[in-house]
Structure formats: structure tokens, C-alpha cells
mmCIF file of C-alpha atoms and ligand atoms in Angstrom:
data_model
loop_
_atom_site.group_PDB
_atom_site.id
_atom_site.type_symbol
_atom_site.label_atom_id
_atom_site.label_comp_id
_atom_site.label_asym_id
_atom_site.label_seq_id
_atom_site.Cartn_x
_atom_site.Cartn_y
_atom_site.Cartn_z
ATOM 1 C CA MET A 1 101.987 115.196 77.354
ATOM 2 C CA ALA A 2 100.562 115.676 80.840
ATOM 3 C CA ARG A 3 102.914 116.890 83.562
ATOM 4 C CA CYS A 4 102.914 116.040 87.285
ATOM 5 C CA SER A 5 100.995 118.718 89.214
ATOM 6 C CA VAL A 6 103.619 118.550 92.004
ATOM 7 C CA CYS A 7 107.022 118.353 90.294
ATOM 8 C CA GLY A 8 106.383 118.874 86.570
ATOM 9 C CA ARG A 9 107.861 115.519 85.547
ATOM 10 C CA ARG A 10 106.083 113.318 82.997
ATOM 11 C CA ALA A 11 102.749 112.194 84.457
ATOM 12 C CA VAL A 12 101.748 108.525 84.603
ATOM 13 C CA TYR A 13 98.343 109.337 86.073
ATOM 14 C CA VAL A 14 95.743 111.928 85.113
ATOM 15 C CA ASN A 15 92.537 112.559 87.076
ATOM 16 C CA ARG A 16 90.367 114.824 84.928
ATOM 17 C CA ALA A 17 87.603 115.091 87.540
ATOM 18 C CA ALA A 18 89.977 116.345 90.233
ATOM 19 C CA GLY A 19 92.134 118.313 87.741
ATOM 20 C CA VAL A 20 95.419 116.699 88.849
ATOM 21 C CA ALA A 21 98.177 114.624 87.266
ATOM 22 C CA PHE A 22 101.062 112.806 88.950
ATOM 23 C CA CYS A 23 104.407 111.229 88.135
ATOM 24 C CA GLU A 24 105.067 107.759 89.528
ATOM 25 C CA ARG A 25 106.491 108.966 92.839
ATOM 26 C CA HIS A 26 103.780 111.517 93.520
ATOM 27 C CA PHE A 27 101.061 109.085 92.441
ATOM 28 C CA LEU A 28 102.260 106.624 95.110
ATOM 29 C CA GLU A 29 102.209 109.382 97.730
ATOM 30 C CA TYR A 30 98.697 110.434 96.635
ATOM 31 C CA PHE A 31 97.507 106.799 96.731
ATOM 32 C CA ASP A 32 98.948 106.272 100.215
ATOM 33 C CA ARG A 33 97.389 109.517 101.519
ATOM 34 C CA LYS A 34 94.015 108.544 100.151
ATOM 35 C CA VAL A 35 93.988 105.056 101.676
ATOM 36 C CA ARG A 36 95.310 106.277 105.040
ATOM 37 C CA ARG A 37 92.580 108.916 105.113
ATOM 38 C CA THR A 38 89.912 106.223 104.634
ATOM 39 C CA ILE A 39 91.496 104.050 107.331
ATOM 40 C CA ARG A 40 91.585 106.992 109.777
ATOM 41 C CA ARG A 41 88.226 108.549 108.915
ATOM 42 C CA TYR A 42 86.258 105.328 109.288
ATOM 43 C CA ARG A 43 88.466 103.792 112.011
ATOM 44 C CA LEU A 44 88.922 100.616 110.005
ATOM 45 C CA PHE A 45 91.546 99.051 112.252
ATOM 46 C CA ARG A 46 92.298 98.810 115.956
ATOM 47 C CA PRO A 47 95.720 98.906 117.636
ATOM 48 C CA ARG A 48 95.869 95.105 117.808
ATOM 49 C CA GLU A 49 94.572 93.268 114.779
ATOM 50 C CA HIS A 50 95.028 90.029 112.946
ATOM 51 C CA ILE A 51 94.069 91.307 109.495
ATOM 52 C CA VAL A 52 92.895 88.626 107.108
ATOM 53 C CA VAL A 53 93.202 90.016 103.589
ATOM 54 C CA ALA A 54 90.648 88.537 101.198
ATOM 55 C CA VAL A 55 92.688 87.816 98.084
ATOM 56 C CA SER A 56 91.497 86.561 94.718
ATOM 57 C CA GLY A 57 94.895 86.872 93.053
ATOM 58 C CA GLY A 58 93.586 89.635 90.770
ATOM 59 C CA LYS A 59 95.169 93.096 90.620
ATOM 60 C CA ASP A 60 92.937 94.787 93.221
ATOM 61 C CA SER A 61 93.378 92.226 95.954
ATOM 62 C CA MET A 62 97.098 91.786 95.271
ATOM 63 C CA ALA A 63 97.423 95.572 95.555
ATOM 64 C CA LEU A 64 95.570 95.487 98.892
ATOM 65 C CA LEU A 65 97.733 92.675 100.233
ATOM 66 C CA HIS A 66 100.889 94.521 99.178
ATOM 67 C CA TYR A 67 99.671 97.780 100.706
ATOM 68 C CA LEU A 68 98.533 96.317 104.052
ATOM 69 C CA ARG A 69 101.612 94.162 104.372
ATOM 70 C CA GLY A 70 103.720 97.313 104.017
ATOM 71 C CA LEU A 71 101.594 99.202 106.527
ATOM 72 C CA ALA A 72 101.513 96.333 109.035
ATOM 73 C CA ARG A 73 105.311 96.250 109.147
ATOM 74 C CA ARG A 74 105.164 99.696 110.751
ATOM 75 C CA VAL A 75 102.393 98.862 113.272
ATOM 76 C CA PRO A 76 103.671 96.509 116.007
ATOM 77 C CA GLY A 77 100.218 95.136 116.979
ATOM 78 C CA TRP A 78 99.211 94.088 113.456
ATOM 79 C CA ARG A 79 99.577 90.764 111.755
ATOM 80 C CA VAL A 80 98.516 90.025 108.151
ATOM 81 C CA THR A 81 97.369 86.731 106.623
ATOM 82 C CA ALA A 82 96.159 86.341 103.027
ATOM 83 C CA LEU A 83 93.064 84.224 102.515
ATOM 84 C CA LEU A 84 92.068 83.020 99.072
ATOM 85 C CA VAL A 85 88.756 81.286 98.488
ATOM 86 C CA ASP A 86 89.201 78.876 95.587
ATOM 87 C CA GLU A 87 85.772 78.421 93.994
ATOM 88 C CA GLY A 88 87.045 75.822 91.532
ATOM 89 C CA ILE A 89 86.551 77.698 88.258
ATOM 90 C CA ARG A 90 88.528 75.820 85.616
ATOM 91 C CA GLY A 91 90.758 77.801 83.307
ATOM 92 C CA TYR A 92 90.758 80.788 85.646
ATOM 93 C CA ARG A 93 91.279 80.286 89.338
ATOM 94 C CA GLU A 94 94.375 78.085 89.030
ATOM 95 C CA TYR A 95 96.306 81.053 87.539
ATOM 96 C CA THR A 96 95.351 83.502 90.272
ATOM 97 C CA VAL A 97 96.090 80.933 93.012
ATOM 98 C CA LYS A 98 99.568 80.555 91.528
ATOM 99 C CA ARG A 99 100.070 84.317 91.605
ATOM 100 C CA LEU A 100 99.181 84.551 95.302
ATOM 101 C CA VAL A 101 101.373 81.592 96.257
ATOM 102 C CA GLU A 102 104.370 83.032 94.375
ATOM 103 C CA TYR A 103 103.901 86.458 95.943
ATOM 104 C CA ALA A 104 103.389 85.093 99.464
ATOM 105 C CA GLU A 105 106.431 82.853 99.280
ATOM 106 C CA GLU A 106 108.633 85.563 97.840
ATOM 107 C CA HIS A 107 107.585 88.134 100.458
ATOM 108 C CA GLY A 108 107.181 85.804 103.457
ATOM 109 C CA VAL A 109 103.436 86.424 103.840
ATOM 110 C CA ASP A 110 101.271 83.849 105.639
ATOM 111 C CA TYR A 111 98.508 82.567 103.403
ATOM 112 C CA HIS A 112 95.672 80.111 103.425
ATOM 113 C CA ILE A 113 93.531 78.675 100.628
ATOM 114 C CA ALA A 114 89.918 77.713 101.428
ATOM 115 C CA ARG A 115 88.271 75.593 98.743
ATOM 116 C CA PHE A 116 84.583 75.415 97.825
ATOM 117 C CA LYS A 117 85.119 71.684 97.449
ATOM 118 C CA ASP A 118 86.156 71.375 101.110
ATOM 119 C CA TYR A 119 83.532 73.691 102.620
ATOM 120 C CA ILE A 120 80.542 73.100 100.319
ATOM 121 C CA GLY A 121 81.452 69.712 98.857
ATOM 122 C CA TYR A 122 81.310 70.943 95.237
ATOM 123 C CA THR A 123 83.235 73.327 93.000
ATOM 124 C CA LEU A 124 81.456 76.357 91.538
ATOM 125 C CA ASP A 125 81.545 74.727 88.093
ATOM 126 C CA GLU A 126 79.710 71.689 89.534
ATOM 127 C CA ILE A 127 77.238 73.910 91.380
ATOM 128 C CA VAL A 128 76.442 75.946 88.231
ATOM 129 C CA ARG A 129 75.871 72.723 86.264
ATOM 130 C CA ARG A 130 73.630 71.354 88.981
ATOM 131 C CA GLY A 131 71.646 74.596 89.217
ATOM 132 C CA ARG A 132 71.028 74.514 85.448
ATOM 133 C CA GLU A 133 69.913 70.877 85.566
ATOM 134 C CA ARG A 134 67.450 71.742 88.319
ATOM 135 C CA GLY A 135 66.172 74.821 86.459
ATOM 136 C CA LEU A 136 67.173 77.220 89.242
ATOM 137 C CA PRO A 137 66.969 80.889 88.204
ATOM 138 C CA TYR A 138 70.373 82.014 89.533
ATOM 139 C CA LEU A 139 73.388 83.364 87.675
ATOM 140 C CA PRO A 140 76.802 81.843 88.504
ATOM 141 C CA CYS A 141 77.842 85.019 90.365
ATOM 142 C CA THR A 142 74.933 84.573 92.769
ATOM 143 C CA TYR A 143 76.166 81.163 93.951
ATOM 144 C CA CYS A 144 79.728 82.406 93.900
ATOM 145 C CA GLY A 145 79.011 85.532 95.967
ATOM 146 C CA VAL A 146 76.894 83.771 98.599
ATOM 147 C CA PHE A 147 79.227 80.816 99.106
ATOM 148 C CA ARG A 148 82.394 82.934 98.940
ATOM 149 C CA ARG A 149 81.183 85.322 101.666
ATOM 150 C CA TYR A 150 80.118 82.339 103.774
ATOM 151 C CA ILE A 151 83.464 80.583 103.456
ATOM 152 C CA MET A 152 85.414 83.824 103.883
ATOM 153 C CA ASN A 153 83.815 84.507 107.273
ATOM 154 C CA LYS A 154 84.192 80.940 108.476
ATOM 155 C CA ALA A 155 87.788 80.499 107.306
ATOM 156 C CA ALA A 156 88.848 83.923 108.660
ATOM 157 C CA ARG A 157 87.440 82.967 112.057
ATOM 158 C CA GLU A 158 89.186 79.583 111.959
ATOM 159 C CA LEU A 159 92.455 81.426 111.237
ATOM 160 C CA GLY A 160 91.928 83.598 114.324
ATOM 161 C CA GLY A 161 91.388 86.761 112.267
ATOM 162 C CA THR A 162 89.936 89.809 114.024
ATOM 163 C CA VAL A 163 89.012 91.661 110.819
ATOM 164 C CA VAL A 164 88.711 90.832 107.114
ATOM 165 C CA ALA A 165 89.948 93.464 104.652
ATOM 166 C CA THR A 166 88.433 93.241 101.185
ATOM 167 C CA ALA A 167 89.687 94.990 98.044
ATOM 168 C CA HIS A 168 86.370 96.596 97.040
ATOM 169 C CA ASN A 169 87.227 99.918 95.426
ATOM 170 C CA LEU A 170 85.122 102.970 94.634
ATOM 171 C CA ASP A 171 84.050 101.491 91.285
ATOM 172 C CA ASP A 172 82.874 98.253 92.941
ATOM 173 C CA VAL A 173 80.988 100.165 95.621
ATOM 174 C CA VAL A 174 79.074 102.435 93.233
ATOM 175 C CA GLN A 175 78.293 99.490 90.944
ATOM 176 C CA THR A 176 76.789 97.611 93.891
ATOM 177 C CA TYR A 177 74.924 100.767 94.900
ATOM 178 C CA LEU A 178 73.270 101.004 91.463
ATOM 179 C CA MET A 179 72.529 97.273 91.426
ATOM 180 C CA ASN A 180 70.807 97.596 94.820
ATOM 181 C CA ILE A 181 68.791 100.569 93.590
ATOM 182 C CA ILE A 182 67.692 98.539 90.569
ATOM 183 C CA GLY A 183 66.686 95.739 92.948
ATOM 184 C CA ASN A 184 64.968 98.236 95.305
ATOM 185 C CA ASP A 185 67.069 96.726 98.085
ATOM 186 C CA TRP A 186 67.643 99.614 100.497
ATOM 187 C CA GLU A 187 68.578 97.416 103.450
ATOM 188 C CA LYS A 188 71.657 96.402 101.463
ATOM 189 C CA VAL A 189 72.417 100.034 100.622
ATOM 190 C CA VAL A 190 72.687 100.845 104.360
ATOM 191 C CA ARG A 191 75.388 98.203 104.657
ATOM 192 C CA LEU A 192 77.478 99.482 101.742
ATOM 193 C CA GLY A 193 79.760 101.680 103.849
ATOM 194 C CA PRO A 194 83.476 100.986 104.395
ATOM 195 C CA VAL A 195 82.851 99.009 107.609
ATOM 196 C CA SER A 196 80.379 96.161 107.946
ATOM 197 C CA GLY A 197 77.907 96.519 110.718
ATOM 198 C CA PRO A 198 76.327 97.521 113.017
ATOM 199 C CA ALA A 199 75.430 93.828 112.908
ATOM 200 C CA SER A 200 77.333 91.696 115.366
ATOM 201 C CA HIS A 201 77.461 88.038 116.259
ATOM 202 C CA PRO A 202 80.120 86.052 118.101
ATOM 203 C CA LYS A 203 80.916 84.148 114.915
ATOM 204 C CA PHE A 204 80.892 87.163 112.605
ATOM 205 C CA VAL A 205 84.270 88.628 111.665
ATOM 206 C CA ARG A 206 84.179 92.388 110.950
ATOM 207 C CA LYS A 207 84.708 93.375 107.283
ATOM 208 C CA VAL A 208 86.400 96.579 106.112
ATOM 209 C CA LYS A 209 87.160 98.162 102.722
ATOM 210 C CA PRO A 210 90.410 100.198 102.796
ATOM 211 C CA PHE A 211 90.108 100.988 99.031
ATOM 212 C CA TYR A 212 86.574 102.384 99.448
ATOM 213 C CA GLU A 213 87.589 105.816 98.097
ATOM 214 C CA VAL A 214 90.113 104.643 95.514
ATOM 215 C CA LEU A 215 89.224 104.337 91.819
ATOM 216 C CA GLU A 216 89.741 101.028 90.054
ATOM 217 C CA LYS A 217 92.195 102.647 87.638
ATOM 218 C CA GLU A 218 94.208 103.799 90.673
ATOM 219 C CA THR A 219 94.485 100.322 92.201
ATOM 220 C CA ALA A 220 95.432 99.020 88.737
ATOM 221 C CA LEU A 221 98.210 101.601 88.401
ATOM 222 C CA TYR A 222 99.401 100.928 91.968
ATOM 223 C CA ALA A 223 99.574 97.215 91.052
ATOM 224 C CA VAL A 224 101.494 97.910 87.825
ATOM 225 C CA ILE A 225 104.017 100.214 89.534
ATOM 226 C CA ASN A 226 104.634 97.587 92.223
ATOM 227 C CA GLY A 227 105.101 94.803 89.676
ATOM 228 C CA LEU A 228 101.942 92.972 90.778
ATOM 229 C CA TYR A 229 99.985 93.172 87.547
ATOM 230 C CA THR A 230 101.356 90.199 85.694
ATOM 231 C CA GLY A 231 98.414 89.038 83.641
ATOM 232 C CA PHE A 232 94.808 89.514 82.891
ATOM 233 C CA GLU A 233 92.614 86.488 83.326
ATOM 234 C CA GLU A 234 88.894 86.922 83.314
ATOM 235 C CA CYS A 235 86.408 84.689 85.068
ATOM 236 C CA PRO A 236 84.445 82.836 82.361
ATOM 237 C CA TYR A 237 81.199 83.698 84.181
ATOM 238 C CA ALA A 238 81.887 87.446 84.546
ATOM 239 C CA ARG A 239 80.161 88.553 81.342
ATOM 240 C CA LEU A 240 76.924 86.866 82.365
ATOM 241 C CA SER A 241 76.567 89.091 85.425
ATOM 242 C CA ILE A 242 74.438 92.211 85.832
ATOM 243 C CA ARG A 243 77.522 93.888 87.274
ATOM 244 C CA TRP A 244 79.268 93.585 83.921
ATOM 245 C CA SER A 245 76.608 95.774 82.238
ATOM 246 C CA VAL A 246 76.385 98.231 85.147
ATOM 247 C CA ARG A 247 80.166 98.604 85.145
ATOM 248 C CA ARG A 248 80.236 99.353 81.400
ATOM 249 C CA MET A 249 77.427 101.863 81.760
ATOM 250 C CA ILE A 250 79.143 103.758 84.601
ATOM 251 C CA ASN A 251 82.477 103.759 82.747
ATOM 252 C CA GLU A 252 80.789 105.235 79.660
ATOM 253 C CA LEU A 253 79.157 107.939 81.772
ATOM 254 C CA GLU A 254 82.475 108.720 83.458
ATOM 255 C CA GLU A 255 84.157 108.995 80.061
ATOM 256 C CA ARG A 256 81.567 111.509 78.878
ATOM 257 C CA SER A 257 81.297 113.406 82.107
ATOM 258 C CA PRO A 258 84.309 112.987 84.452
ATOM 259 C CA GLY A 259 83.351 112.868 88.123
ATOM 260 C CA VAL A 260 80.264 110.646 87.811
ATOM 261 C CA LYS A 261 81.827 107.972 90.033
ATOM 262 C CA TYR A 262 82.607 110.456 92.819
ATOM 263 C CA SER A 263 79.061 111.846 92.508
ATOM 264 C CA LEU A 264 77.633 108.371 92.887
ATOM 265 C CA LEU A 265 79.748 107.798 96.004
ATOM 266 C CA ARG A 266 78.470 111.045 97.506
ATOM 267 C CA SER A 267 74.923 110.043 96.569
ATOM 268 C CA LEU A 268 75.482 106.734 98.378
ATOM 269 C CA GLU A 269 76.739 108.517 101.502
ATOM 270 C CA THR A 270 73.655 110.759 101.502
ATOM 271 C CA ALA A 271 71.400 107.726 101.016
ATOM 272 C CA ILE A 272 73.047 105.915 103.960
ATOM 273 C CA LYS A 273 72.589 108.983 106.209
ATOM 274 C CA LEU A 274 68.949 109.405 105.202
ATOM 275 C CA LEU A 275 68.190 105.729 105.645
ATOM 276 C CA ARG A 276 69.894 105.634 109.046
ATOM 277 C CA SER A 277 67.995 108.753 110.175
ATOM 278 C CA GLN A 278 64.847 106.757 109.488
ATOM 279 C CA GLY A 279 66.104 103.873 111.583
ATOM 280 C CA ALA A 280 67.149 101.569 108.710
ATOM 281 C CA GLY A 281 69.874 99.107 109.642
ATOM 282 C CA GLU A 282 69.566 99.830 113.352
ATOM 283 C CA ALA A 283 67.410 96.901 114.222
ATOM 284 C CA GLU A 284 69.731 94.748 112.163
ATOM 285 C CA ARG A 285 70.642 91.686 114.095
ATOM 286 C CA LEU A 286 72.231 88.534 112.954
ATOM 287 C CA TYR A 287 70.579 85.195 113.477
ATOM 288 C CA THR A 288 72.376 81.933 114.013
ATOM 289 C CA CYS A 289 71.485 79.782 111.014
ATOM 290 C CA ALA A 290 69.213 76.988 112.206
ATOM 291 C CA LEU A 291 70.918 74.518 109.862
ATOM 292 C CA CYS A 292 74.637 75.261 109.934
ATOM 293 C CA GLY A 293 75.091 77.513 113.002
ATOM 294 C CA GLU A 294 76.808 80.308 111.060
ATOM 295 C CA PRO A 295 75.798 83.979 111.469
ATOM 296 C CA SER A 296 73.090 85.029 109.042
ATOM 297 C CA ALA A 297 70.713 87.864 108.168
ATOM 298 C CA HIS A 298 67.892 85.280 108.001
ATOM 299 C CA PRO A 299 66.826 82.412 110.270
ATOM 300 C CA VAL A 300 68.301 80.052 107.644
ATOM 301 C CA CYS A 301 71.373 81.485 105.902
ATOM 302 C CA ARG A 302 71.508 82.103 102.143
ATOM 303 C CA ALA A 303 74.208 79.453 101.746
ATOM 304 C CA CYS A 304 71.980 76.803 103.321
ATOM 305 C CA GLN A 305 68.954 78.014 101.326
ATOM 306 C CA LEU A 306 70.932 77.573 98.105
ATOM 307 C CA ARG A 307 72.306 74.204 99.215
ATOM 308 C CA LEU A 308 68.771 73.011 99.850
ATOM 309 C CA GLN A 309 67.611 74.207 96.434
ATOM 310 C CA LEU A 310 70.594 72.554 94.801
ATOM 311 C CA GLY A 311 69.874 69.314 96.647
ATOM 312 C CA ILE A 312 73.362 69.157 98.155
ATOM 313 C CA MET A 313 72.301 69.362 101.784
ATOM 314 C CA GLU A 314 70.166 67.097 103.855
ATOM 315 C CA VAL A 315 68.092 68.381 106.748
HETATM 316 FE FE1 SF4 B 1 82.521 84.500 91.023
HETATM 317 FE FE2 SF4 B 1 81.105 85.918 89.255
HETATM 318 FE FE3 SF4 B 1 83.418 86.849 90.186
HETATM 319 FE FE4 SF4 B 1 83.394 84.758 88.533
HETATM 320 S S1 SF4 B 1 82.743 86.853 88.041
HETATM 321 S S2 SF4 B 1 84.622 84.951 90.406
HETATM 322 S S3 SF4 B 1 81.519 83.720 89.168
HETATM 323 S S4 SF4 B 1 81.528 86.502 91.366
HETATM 324 ZN ZN1 ZN B 2 73.393 78.015 107.212
#
């Protein structure tokens, strides 16, 4: 049985790569130290913020909401609102929506639900069906990711948010890093840091990742200890995604050789530095989408491009 490296009590958490183990109390202290260090090191928040927490209702985002709500109570200039984008995925999303609503009402947290149906006119299920009928080459997660980011920015702005905090953890970040390498998409790699930018646009709400240096198993344990991990639903589209395979591959590597995830994060940081030293990302400017007026990396945003291909937007 592993023992806590600090007090010798029974450990609930073992980190083989770092050679430490913690009991419940010392795990929570370690978790808090780690997240605070990220917040400080990358200056994620300002003294006055309306933090919109992007919540899916899953364990990671519920953990982030719980953590930031606790932190915001001690910072007078901060306000927290939870924002859930409901894609309309039957047999999945309704459960996670329920979890957020119950949590928010129990803890007195402001929340808002933005639906695909209201912003795009269709649910994700309808969009996926339509894409298949039209023979479009995209996986469900492609539509979901593009439209969710689009709605998240717009809804956060409508709520008066000054920053959006997302629950991406170290595992998510290194998975995306590998996916971008596979796609030879280095412009996206430059933007993988814990703060979005340097792009700016009057309609663009800054995005930050407080769990950037936290492992997925750590957010899961934090959620369990805080009574937030009440079920495990899986999106029916998840197994179709490239991320699913990349995630399994990295987890297998980590199992065989502990520390692979940290190495990948360091590799990402080196890549970002090298790319920036060559001027990548600097000239990045956001356009105003010619069709919808939202901020975009292209003259016509990805959401409008997809809507046109799906035949659900008229020009
Ligand atoms: Fe959306 Fe894909 Fe995540 Fe499902 S697994 S919620 S389709 S991004
Ligand atoms: Zn657009």
C-alpha cells in the first residue's frame, strides 16, 4: 500500500513519474498549488474579471467550476458564471445538463445554457445527419468543435464575460499537440498555450486554461473527492474521433514509460518558443467574418463555411 509522501497516511494518489504519493488532504493541497502556479505563471486572470466557465457537465469542467467558484469567493473583483453549450446530442447531453443545473442551484452559481438549436438552427444530431446525406467528409466532432467554439465566444460576450475559462487539462493539450503534428498544422500549435492570443478583436473573448498543467487523472480525483463525479456518460460520437485513438496511444505509452505526458508538454513548450522565434503567430490577426460578423481566423469563419456546405445558411 502506498503511503503519503508528506504525512505517511494511506495514499489515494500516486504519481510514478514525479515519485510522489498523497493522502486525500495533501492531494488537495498539491492540486491547489499546481493550479495556482499556472494561474500566476501565465497571468491567466486580472484583478477584475467576469469569468465565464465553459462547462459540459463532465468531471473536468465540473471540477473547474468548483475550483474557480471557491477561488473567486476570496477575490473581491471576480465573478463566475457557468456556460454550457447544449449541442443536442440525444442520450448524452440531457444528463450532463441536469448535473450542471443541480450543482448550480445547490451552490448558488449563475449559469446559462446556450443551445445549438437557438444559435445554429439545428441540433448536432441533425447536422451530422445532414452532413452524411450531403456526403460531406467531416466527423461529428469537427462540426461540434467548430460550432461549440463559435457559440461559446458569442454567448460569453452576450453574458458580459471578460474571460472564458476552459477545462482543458494536460492530457487534452498534449493530445491536441500530437493531432496538430499529424495534420502538419503548426499555426495551431503556436496557439496551444494556456492563454489564447496574441489575436485580438473587439468581439473576441479571451480564453484561458487553468488546468493546463494538471493530469486528467488528477482532475478526476479532485472531482471524486469533492463529490462531483456522479456518473460516466460518454458522447456517442466520441469513439469515431481521431482524438480517441491518440488518447489511447498516449495512455499506453505513459503506462509503459511514466512521464511521457510531461515530456510531451515540454516538447510543446519548446515548439511554441521555436515557432515564435521564427515569427509564427505574430502576424496573427482576426478578421470579422464577412457573413456573420463574428471574429474569425479567416475572411469567412469556419462556422459559416460549414453552414454553407451543409446548406443551412443563405448568402
Ligand atoms: Fe462533441 Fe465529439 Fe465531444 Fe461528442 S465527443 S461532445 S461530438 S467534440
Ligand atoms: Zn461567420
